[in-house]
Amino acid sequence: MKVSKQQKNVTLDPGFAGEIQRRSGENVFMCYQCRKCASGCPSRMFMDSTPTELMRYAQLGMADEAMKKNTIWYCLSCQTCSARCPADIDIAHVVDTMRIIVQERKIKAQSNKLPLFNRLWMTMIKFMGRAYEPGIVVSLNLLSGKPAKDIGLGMKMIRKGKLKLWPSFKKPFAMIKMFAGARRLKK
Amino acid sequence: MKLAYYPGCSLHSSAVEYDISTRKVCETLGIELAEIKDWVCCGSSPAHQKDELMSIALPAKNIALVREMGDLKEICAPCASCYSRLKVAKQKLADDNLRKDVETIIGSKCPDDIEVLHMLDVITDRLGLEAIKEKVVRSLDGMKIACYYGCLMTRPPKVTGKTNFENPTQMESLIEALGAEALDWNMKTFCCGAAFALTKTEVVLELTRKILADAAAVGADAIAVGCPLCHANLDGRQTQINRKFGTNFHIPVFYFTELMGLALGIRAGELGIFKHITETEDFLKERAFK
Ligand code: SF4
Ligand code: SF4
């Protein structure tokens, strides 16, 4: 269905709220736009639209507005909104669910660094069992084209013995099996 | 008291002083920590942002590993993020369908009678402040401390079970038991931006600046924290913040276990305090701590 909003066309996905509920158990229709979530959000100043608006987009099925803007990629998962919502919606969980949909459908996100970080992290623990900080920093910086980011801080941490120079491998076979199992179940 | 100990990835690397001080303090207080054998990463925020099922399965795997260690009934996690993920998993596993899926993935049963505690809960609730007061040999008298909780130690209350999540006072009661003065301030549960530490550092710098500014405004000598990610930002980013905003912060940031260690008479070097990025030497020297 297409409706026209001022000059721009908006594509509606009537199943969007349903998909969020099916995946997360959160019912976005409970939101009555009180704006408590938006007013307490520490990351609001960086976002295109507020968490409250995000809820409205979800109610109206405006999936593109919800998922292509930067809002979901600036949520810090700080849980302030979820702790305060009078309608008892876990908003941070709704945001997570939208992020998962975006990553699964490979929609081009406004910020590609967070999906990249998530992918690197999960790949790392799949093969190593534990996160290896220097590895993740170096690969993230290289792949996002900023090889020298935080290098001063990194050197200082090495001097202070705060970075492990060699990764450890814990249960690699069991972990790979777990990831494969989760994949099978999702199908 | 014997507990299963889940240090998490940070405590084995960038937050090694939190691990060192936790072990030292527990040893002094007679708490036995049994590190979970071959524990794996809890998945932290990448897992819950990318893969709902694995974000439950990874913590569940660790809870299942505890069962192999005998009849331990409690896991203690010093990292707020690990604590939160373990607790969320425990709660979600009440759903039988999810439990079946997760147990298929991890290839074993996941016990449902194991309690998850943050290190601070172990100290204030399990051990109790009276027991600590008895062991204080070097009161932190005269220190003004701003206690910082960040997000996941208290939020969301449905997961943590904390009733005073907007204005928690648990860490304050501990700091006062050690003899220091705990300050009243505004930013104790304001997010430091940890989830974006590596991806959107400009967000971290702005949020952390606000926290440091408020601590400085109320006259804090130091900040106390209970999370390796909060520590990495508050302690590690001060130089970058000063450069970016023209401020002049130099506030030592301690793990609450380090402050406990000092009060229990353990030397700063043995607690790993000199590993901080923001120097603590002058602060300790002024107060004649070894
Ligand atoms: S706090 Fe809850 S009810 Fe209020 S606007 Fe946000 S989501 Fe809607
Ligand atoms: S969880 Fe996300 S949306 Fe909610 S207050 Fe925190 S940053 Fe804002």
XYZ file of N, CA and C in Angstrom, chain A residues 23-24 26 40-43 45-46 72-84 88-90 93 96-97 99-100 103-104 111 113-115 117-119 121-122 125 129-134 136-137 140-141 149-150 153 156-157 160-164 168 170-171 174-175 177-179 181-183 185-186, chain B residues 9-10 12-17 35-41 43-54 57-58 61 65 92 101-102 104-106 151-152 155-158 165-166 189-191 193-203 206-207 210 231 235-237 239-240 255 274-277 279 281:
450
model
N 8.623 -11.658 17.264
C 10.021 -11.909 17.600
C 10.346 -11.584 19.056
N 9.756 -10.487 19.565
C 10.216 -10.015 20.876
C 9.182 -10.138 21.980
N 7.020 -7.907 22.458
C 6.628 -6.550 22.846
C 5.512 -6.038 21.933
N 14.029 11.015 28.437
C 15.146 10.529 29.253
C 16.270 9.910 28.455
N 16.146 9.881 27.144
C 17.134 9.150 26.329
C 18.448 9.915 26.226
N 19.551 9.338 26.728
C 20.827 10.049 26.706
C 21.371 10.258 25.298
N 20.876 9.463 24.359
C 21.428 9.526 23.013
C 20.544 10.353 22.077
N 20.158 13.416 21.469
C 20.776 14.503 20.710
C 21.453 14.042 19.425
N 21.732 12.751 19.315
C 22.386 12.255 18.109
C 21.393 11.668 17.105
N 17.786 3.843 15.354
C 18.053 2.548 15.986
C 19.553 2.315 16.145
N 20.359 2.971 15.306
C 21.811 2.758 15.413
C 22.451 3.675 16.435
N 21.672 4.586 16.999
C 22.218 5.422 18.066
C 21.687 5.027 19.436
N 20.888 3.970 19.504
C 20.412 3.508 20.811
C 21.555 2.792 21.525
N 21.799 3.175 22.757
C 22.914 2.632 23.530
C 22.529 1.408 24.353
N 21.285 0.957 24.221
C 20.783 -0.139 25.057
C 20.969 0.175 26.531
N 20.757 1.439 26.902
C 21.010 1.834 28.291
C 19.840 1.482 29.204
N 18.701 1.117 28.619
C 17.535 0.621 29.375
C 16.799 1.698 30.160
N 17.165 2.965 29.981
C 16.455 4.013 30.722
C 14.983 4.028 30.328
N 14.733 3.997 29.002
C 13.352 4.033 28.522
C 12.573 2.808 29.006
N 13.183 1.619 28.872
C 12.482 0.398 29.263
C 12.133 0.406 30.743
N 13.010 1.008 31.552
C 12.756 1.041 32.995
C 11.612 1.998 33.325
N 11.389 3.016 32.474
C 10.436 4.057 32.837
C 9.096 3.971 32.134
N 4.811 -0.202 30.105
C 5.571 -1.424 30.321
C 6.097 -2.044 29.026
N 6.453 -1.209 28.070
C 7.064 -1.725 26.841
C 8.578 -1.727 27.044
N 9.229 -2.811 26.659
C 10.693 -2.841 26.714
C 11.202 -2.246 25.400
N 14.369 -3.393 23.793
C 14.213 -4.699 23.148
C 13.579 -4.532 21.761
N 16.347 -3.374 19.565
C 17.191 -4.530 19.228
C 16.551 -5.369 18.130
N 15.240 -5.581 18.265
C 14.541 -6.409 17.287
C 14.604 -5.762 15.907
N 16.938 -3.788 14.875
C 18.313 -3.920 14.387
C 18.554 -5.317 13.824
N 17.974 -6.322 14.498
C 18.171 -7.693 14.015
C 17.525 -7.855 12.643
N 19.700 -6.248 10.017
C 20.897 -7.025 9.705
C 20.552 -8.298 8.951
N 19.427 -8.928 9.306
C 19.049 -10.152 8.607
C 18.683 -9.877 7.158
N 24.356 3.741 9.619
C 25.685 3.615 10.176
C 26.093 2.175 9.978
N 28.991 0.903 10.892
C 30.063 0.475 11.774
C 29.578 -0.479 12.868
N 28.373 -0.218 13.377
C 27.864 -1.064 14.446
C 27.565 -2.481 13.942
N 26.865 -2.613 12.792
C 26.683 -3.965 12.252
C 28.017 -4.669 12.003
N 30.848 -4.153 13.652
C 31.366 -4.513 14.979
C 30.672 -5.772 15.494
N 29.329 -5.803 15.368
C 28.579 -6.973 15.826
C 29.034 -8.237 15.104
N 29.236 -8.090 13.776
C 29.615 -9.249 12.995
C 31.006 -9.745 13.418
N 32.548 -9.302 16.280
C 32.497 -9.845 17.639
C 31.960 -11.277 17.634
N 30.823 -11.459 16.935
C 30.196 -12.785 16.961
C 31.071 -13.812 16.256
N 33.900 -14.770 18.741
C 33.603 -15.709 19.823
C 33.183 -17.074 19.278
N 35.706 -18.547 21.367
C 35.007 -18.737 22.639
C 34.956 -17.479 23.482
N 36.007 -16.661 23.372
C 36.025 -15.428 24.156
C 36.400 -14.262 23.253
N 36.045 -13.065 23.689
C 36.404 -11.890 22.910
C 37.882 -11.585 23.115
N 38.536 -11.186 22.040
C 39.955 -10.840 22.096
C 40.056 -9.378 21.690
N 40.189 -8.514 22.707
C 40.044 -7.070 22.474
C 40.980 -6.479 21.404
N 42.304 -6.734 21.505
C 43.167 -6.121 20.485
C 42.757 -6.532 19.074
N 39.788 -7.303 17.941
C 38.564 -6.652 17.478
C 38.837 -5.180 17.156
N 39.669 -4.518 17.959
C 39.962 -3.102 17.705
C 40.687 -2.951 16.380
N 38.428 -3.838 13.367
C 37.383 -2.818 13.182
C 37.978 -1.547 12.568
N 39.112 -1.116 13.097
C 39.731 0.104 12.575
C 40.173 -0.064 11.125
N 42.960 5.039 14.666
C 42.044 5.485 15.710
C 42.478 4.944 17.086
N 42.497 5.795 18.077
C 42.784 5.411 19.464
C 44.148 4.774 19.659
N 45.919 5.681 23.036
C 45.302 4.994 24.172
C 45.715 3.527 24.190
N 49.229 3.049 25.436
C 49.275 3.236 26.884
C 48.757 1.982 27.604
N 47.687 1.403 27.042
C 47.123 0.200 27.663
C 48.110 -0.954 27.598
N 50.695 -0.519 30.223
C 50.189 -0.779 31.576
C 49.815 -2.250 31.775
N 50.030 -3.055 30.747
C 49.669 -4.467 30.865
C 48.174 -4.690 30.897
N 47.425 -3.830 30.188
C 45.965 -3.957 30.199
C 45.438 -4.692 28.971
N 46.323 -5.032 28.037
C 45.829 -5.765 26.872
C 46.531 -7.111 26.808
N 45.744 -8.126 26.562
C 46.333 -9.442 26.420
C 46.902 -9.538 25.020
N 43.147 -16.394 23.671
C 43.039 -17.751 24.191
C 41.904 -18.434 23.435
N 38.903 -21.075 23.762
C 38.123 -21.879 24.698
C 37.001 -22.577 23.942
N 36.975 -23.885 24.066
C 35.892 -24.671 23.488
C 35.558 -24.305 22.045
N 32.966 -26.787 20.425
C 31.630 -26.683 21.019
C 30.961 -25.391 20.568
N 31.732 -24.296 20.467
C 31.144 -23.017 20.077
C 30.666 -23.049 18.628
N 29.766 -25.543 16.987
C 28.580 -26.397 16.963
C 27.347 -25.628 17.461
N 27.541 -24.828 18.521
C 26.415 -24.045 19.057
C 25.871 -23.069 18.021
N 26.788 -22.359 17.355
C 26.342 -21.382 16.347
C 25.601 -22.087 15.207
N 24.002 -24.879 15.416
C 22.724 -25.333 15.956
C 21.698 -24.227 15.970
N 22.128 -23.033 16.371
C 21.211 -21.893 16.421
C 20.724 -21.554 15.022
N 21.609 -21.665 14.066
C 21.259 -21.362 12.674
C 20.205 -22.325 12.151
N 18.065 -24.022 13.916
C 16.778 -23.809 14.591
C 16.016 -22.629 14.009
N 16.770 -21.614 13.570
C 16.110 -20.412 13.066
C 15.444 -20.657 11.721
N 35.176 -11.514 29.593
C 36.329 -11.204 28.735
C 37.103 -9.973 29.211
N 36.408 -8.913 29.603
C 37.099 -7.680 29.981
C 38.052 -7.903 31.148
N 39.723 -10.336 31.914
C 40.948 -11.047 31.559
C 41.858 -10.180 30.699
N 41.400 -8.957 30.388
C 42.222 -8.137 29.510
C 42.265 -6.682 29.982
N 41.397 -5.826 29.439
C 41.530 -4.400 29.733
C 41.175 -4.045 31.173
N 40.421 -4.906 31.855
C 40.040 -4.592 33.229
C 40.697 -5.558 34.206
N 41.932 -5.925 33.901
C 42.591 -6.956 34.699
C 42.690 -6.542 36.177
N 42.772 -5.221 36.446
C 42.871 -4.785 37.849
C 41.573 -5.036 38.623
N 36.424 -20.096 39.734
C 36.214 -19.637 38.359
C 35.599 -20.763 37.532
N 34.556 -20.418 36.777
C 33.889 -21.421 35.953
C 34.891 -21.953 34.935
N 35.013 -23.283 34.865
C 36.036 -23.861 34.004
C 35.650 -23.668 32.533
N 36.589 -23.157 31.745
C 36.375 -22.954 30.311
C 35.127 -22.141 29.984
N 34.850 -21.123 30.780
C 33.709 -20.257 30.476
C 33.888 -19.618 29.103
N 32.764 -19.253 28.484
C 32.833 -18.576 27.179
C 32.178 -17.197 27.288
N 32.398 -16.363 26.281
C 31.859 -14.997 26.268
C 30.335 -15.026 26.397
N 28.407 -12.932 25.163
C 27.804 -12.348 23.964
C 27.674 -10.844 24.049
N 27.535 -10.337 25.277
C 27.463 -8.890 25.514
C 26.496 -8.200 24.543
N 26.731 -6.914 24.232
C 25.737 -6.252 23.376
C 25.723 -6.731 21.927
N 26.853 -7.125 21.322
C 26.730 -7.609 19.943
C 25.715 -8.742 19.804
N 25.655 -9.642 20.788
C 24.723 -10.768 20.662
C 23.275 -10.303 20.719
N 22.942 -9.420 21.674
C 21.513 -9.063 21.737
C 21.106 -8.091 20.633
N 22.104 -7.517 19.947
C 21.777 -6.654 18.809
C 21.741 -7.407 17.495
N 22.171 -8.664 17.516
C 22.317 -9.350 16.237
C 21.585 -10.677 16.192
N 21.563 -11.374 17.314
C 21.098 -12.745 17.283
C 20.424 -13.093 18.615
N 19.104 -12.950 18.652
C 18.349 -13.125 19.895
C 18.617 -14.490 20.543
N 18.617 -15.548 19.713
C 18.743 -16.894 20.258
C 20.124 -17.108 20.902
N 21.180 -16.680 20.204
C 22.523 -16.849 20.762
C 22.715 -15.974 22.000
N 21.562 -18.254 24.495
C 22.288 -19.534 24.552
C 23.685 -19.375 25.165
N 24.368 -18.263 24.863
C 25.740 -18.098 25.379
C 25.767 -18.014 26.911
N 24.916 -21.404 28.372
C 26.053 -22.349 28.330
C 26.890 -22.208 29.612
N 27.637 -24.782 32.653
C 28.985 -25.200 33.069
C 29.132 -25.207 34.599
N 14.549 -15.436 30.904
C 13.882 -15.838 29.663
C 13.705 -17.349 29.584
N 14.760 -25.027 22.872
C 15.671 -24.614 21.793
C 17.080 -24.403 22.313
N 17.173 -23.660 23.421
C 18.495 -23.322 23.952
C 19.227 -24.584 24.402
N 18.888 -27.511 23.189
C 19.355 -28.211 21.994
C 20.664 -27.581 21.514
N 20.712 -26.256 21.521
C 21.913 -25.569 21.027
C 23.124 -25.855 21.900
N 22.954 -25.761 23.226
C 24.136 -25.929 24.079
C 24.440 -27.398 24.355
N 24.387 1.847 33.706
C 23.067 1.323 33.312
C 22.716 -0.024 33.928
N 23.553 -1.022 33.629
C 23.071 -2.394 33.771
C 23.149 -2.969 35.177
N 19.452 -1.401 35.966
C 18.368 -1.390 34.984
C 18.448 -2.589 34.061
N 17.332 -3.022 33.456
C 15.972 -2.649 33.841
C 15.572 -3.373 35.125
N 14.765 -2.735 35.965
C 14.433 -3.333 37.272
C 13.785 -4.708 37.152
N 13.099 -4.955 36.034
C 12.474 -6.270 35.857
C 13.533 -7.365 35.820
N 15.986 1.928 41.352
C 16.893 2.001 40.203
C 17.174 3.426 39.738
N 16.331 4.405 40.092
C 16.607 5.780 39.678
C 17.629 6.441 40.604
N 23.333 7.239 37.464
C 22.812 6.176 36.591
C 22.729 6.619 35.127
N 23.405 7.686 34.788
C 23.417 8.180 33.409
C 24.381 7.322 32.585
N 23.971 6.995 31.371
C 24.779 6.091 30.532
C 26.079 6.758 30.073
N 27.801 5.498 27.536
C 27.930 5.222 26.099
C 28.738 3.980 25.784
N 28.891 3.105 26.762
C 29.786 1.954 26.614
C 29.584 1.157 25.330
N 28.324 0.978 24.919
C 28.066 0.143 23.752
C 28.755 0.685 22.501
N 29.059 1.991 22.490
C 29.668 2.593 21.302
C 31.144 2.915 21.499
N 31.757 2.330 22.523
C 33.136 2.688 22.854
C 34.047 2.627 21.637
N 33.842 1.620 20.791
C 34.752 1.473 19.657
C 34.148 1.968 18.348
N 32.812 2.074 18.295
C 32.207 2.378 17.005
C 31.852 3.850 16.835
N 31.338 4.479 17.893
C 30.971 5.889 17.773
C 31.560 6.627 18.965
N 32.857 6.798 18.939
C 33.549 7.328 20.099
C 33.092 8.742 20.443
N 32.608 9.498 19.451
C 32.170 10.875 19.745
C 30.993 10.870 20.730
N 30.144 9.861 20.660
C 29.027 9.761 21.612
C 29.565 9.524 23.026
N 31.078 12.676 24.599
C 30.080 13.646 25.050
C 29.401 13.182 26.349
N 28.971 11.926 26.382
C 28.255 11.439 27.567
C 29.192 11.355 28.778
N 29.820 14.681 30.390
C 28.745 15.136 31.285
C 28.902 14.510 32.672
N 34.426 1.864 33.543
C 35.787 2.247 33.932
C 36.611 2.621 32.711
N 37.776 6.351 33.054
C 39.209 6.411 33.351
C 40.021 6.661 32.086
N 39.684 5.952 31.016
C 40.561 5.951 29.846
C 40.382 7.120 28.884
N 39.228 7.786 28.954
C 38.965 8.806 27.923
C 39.198 10.232 28.414
N 41.855 12.125 28.856
C 42.773 12.930 28.036
C 42.091 13.375 26.751
N 41.397 12.408 26.077
C 40.718 12.748 24.828
C 39.621 13.783 25.057
N 37.618 0.996 40.883
C 36.616 -0.044 41.096
C 36.331 -0.086 42.597
N 47.801 0.696 39.827
C 48.679 1.489 38.961
C 48.475 1.185 37.481
N 47.541 0.306 37.172
C 47.243 0.030 35.772
C 46.253 1.024 35.176
N 45.682 1.882 36.010
C 44.723 2.860 35.472
C 45.380 3.773 34.455
N 44.560 4.299 33.540
C 45.081 5.239 32.547
C 45.206 6.633 33.178
N 46.243 8.723 36.073
C 47.183 8.397 37.145
C 46.541 8.539 38.534
N 48.721 7.959 41.341
C 49.864 8.041 42.257
C 49.743 9.206 43.235
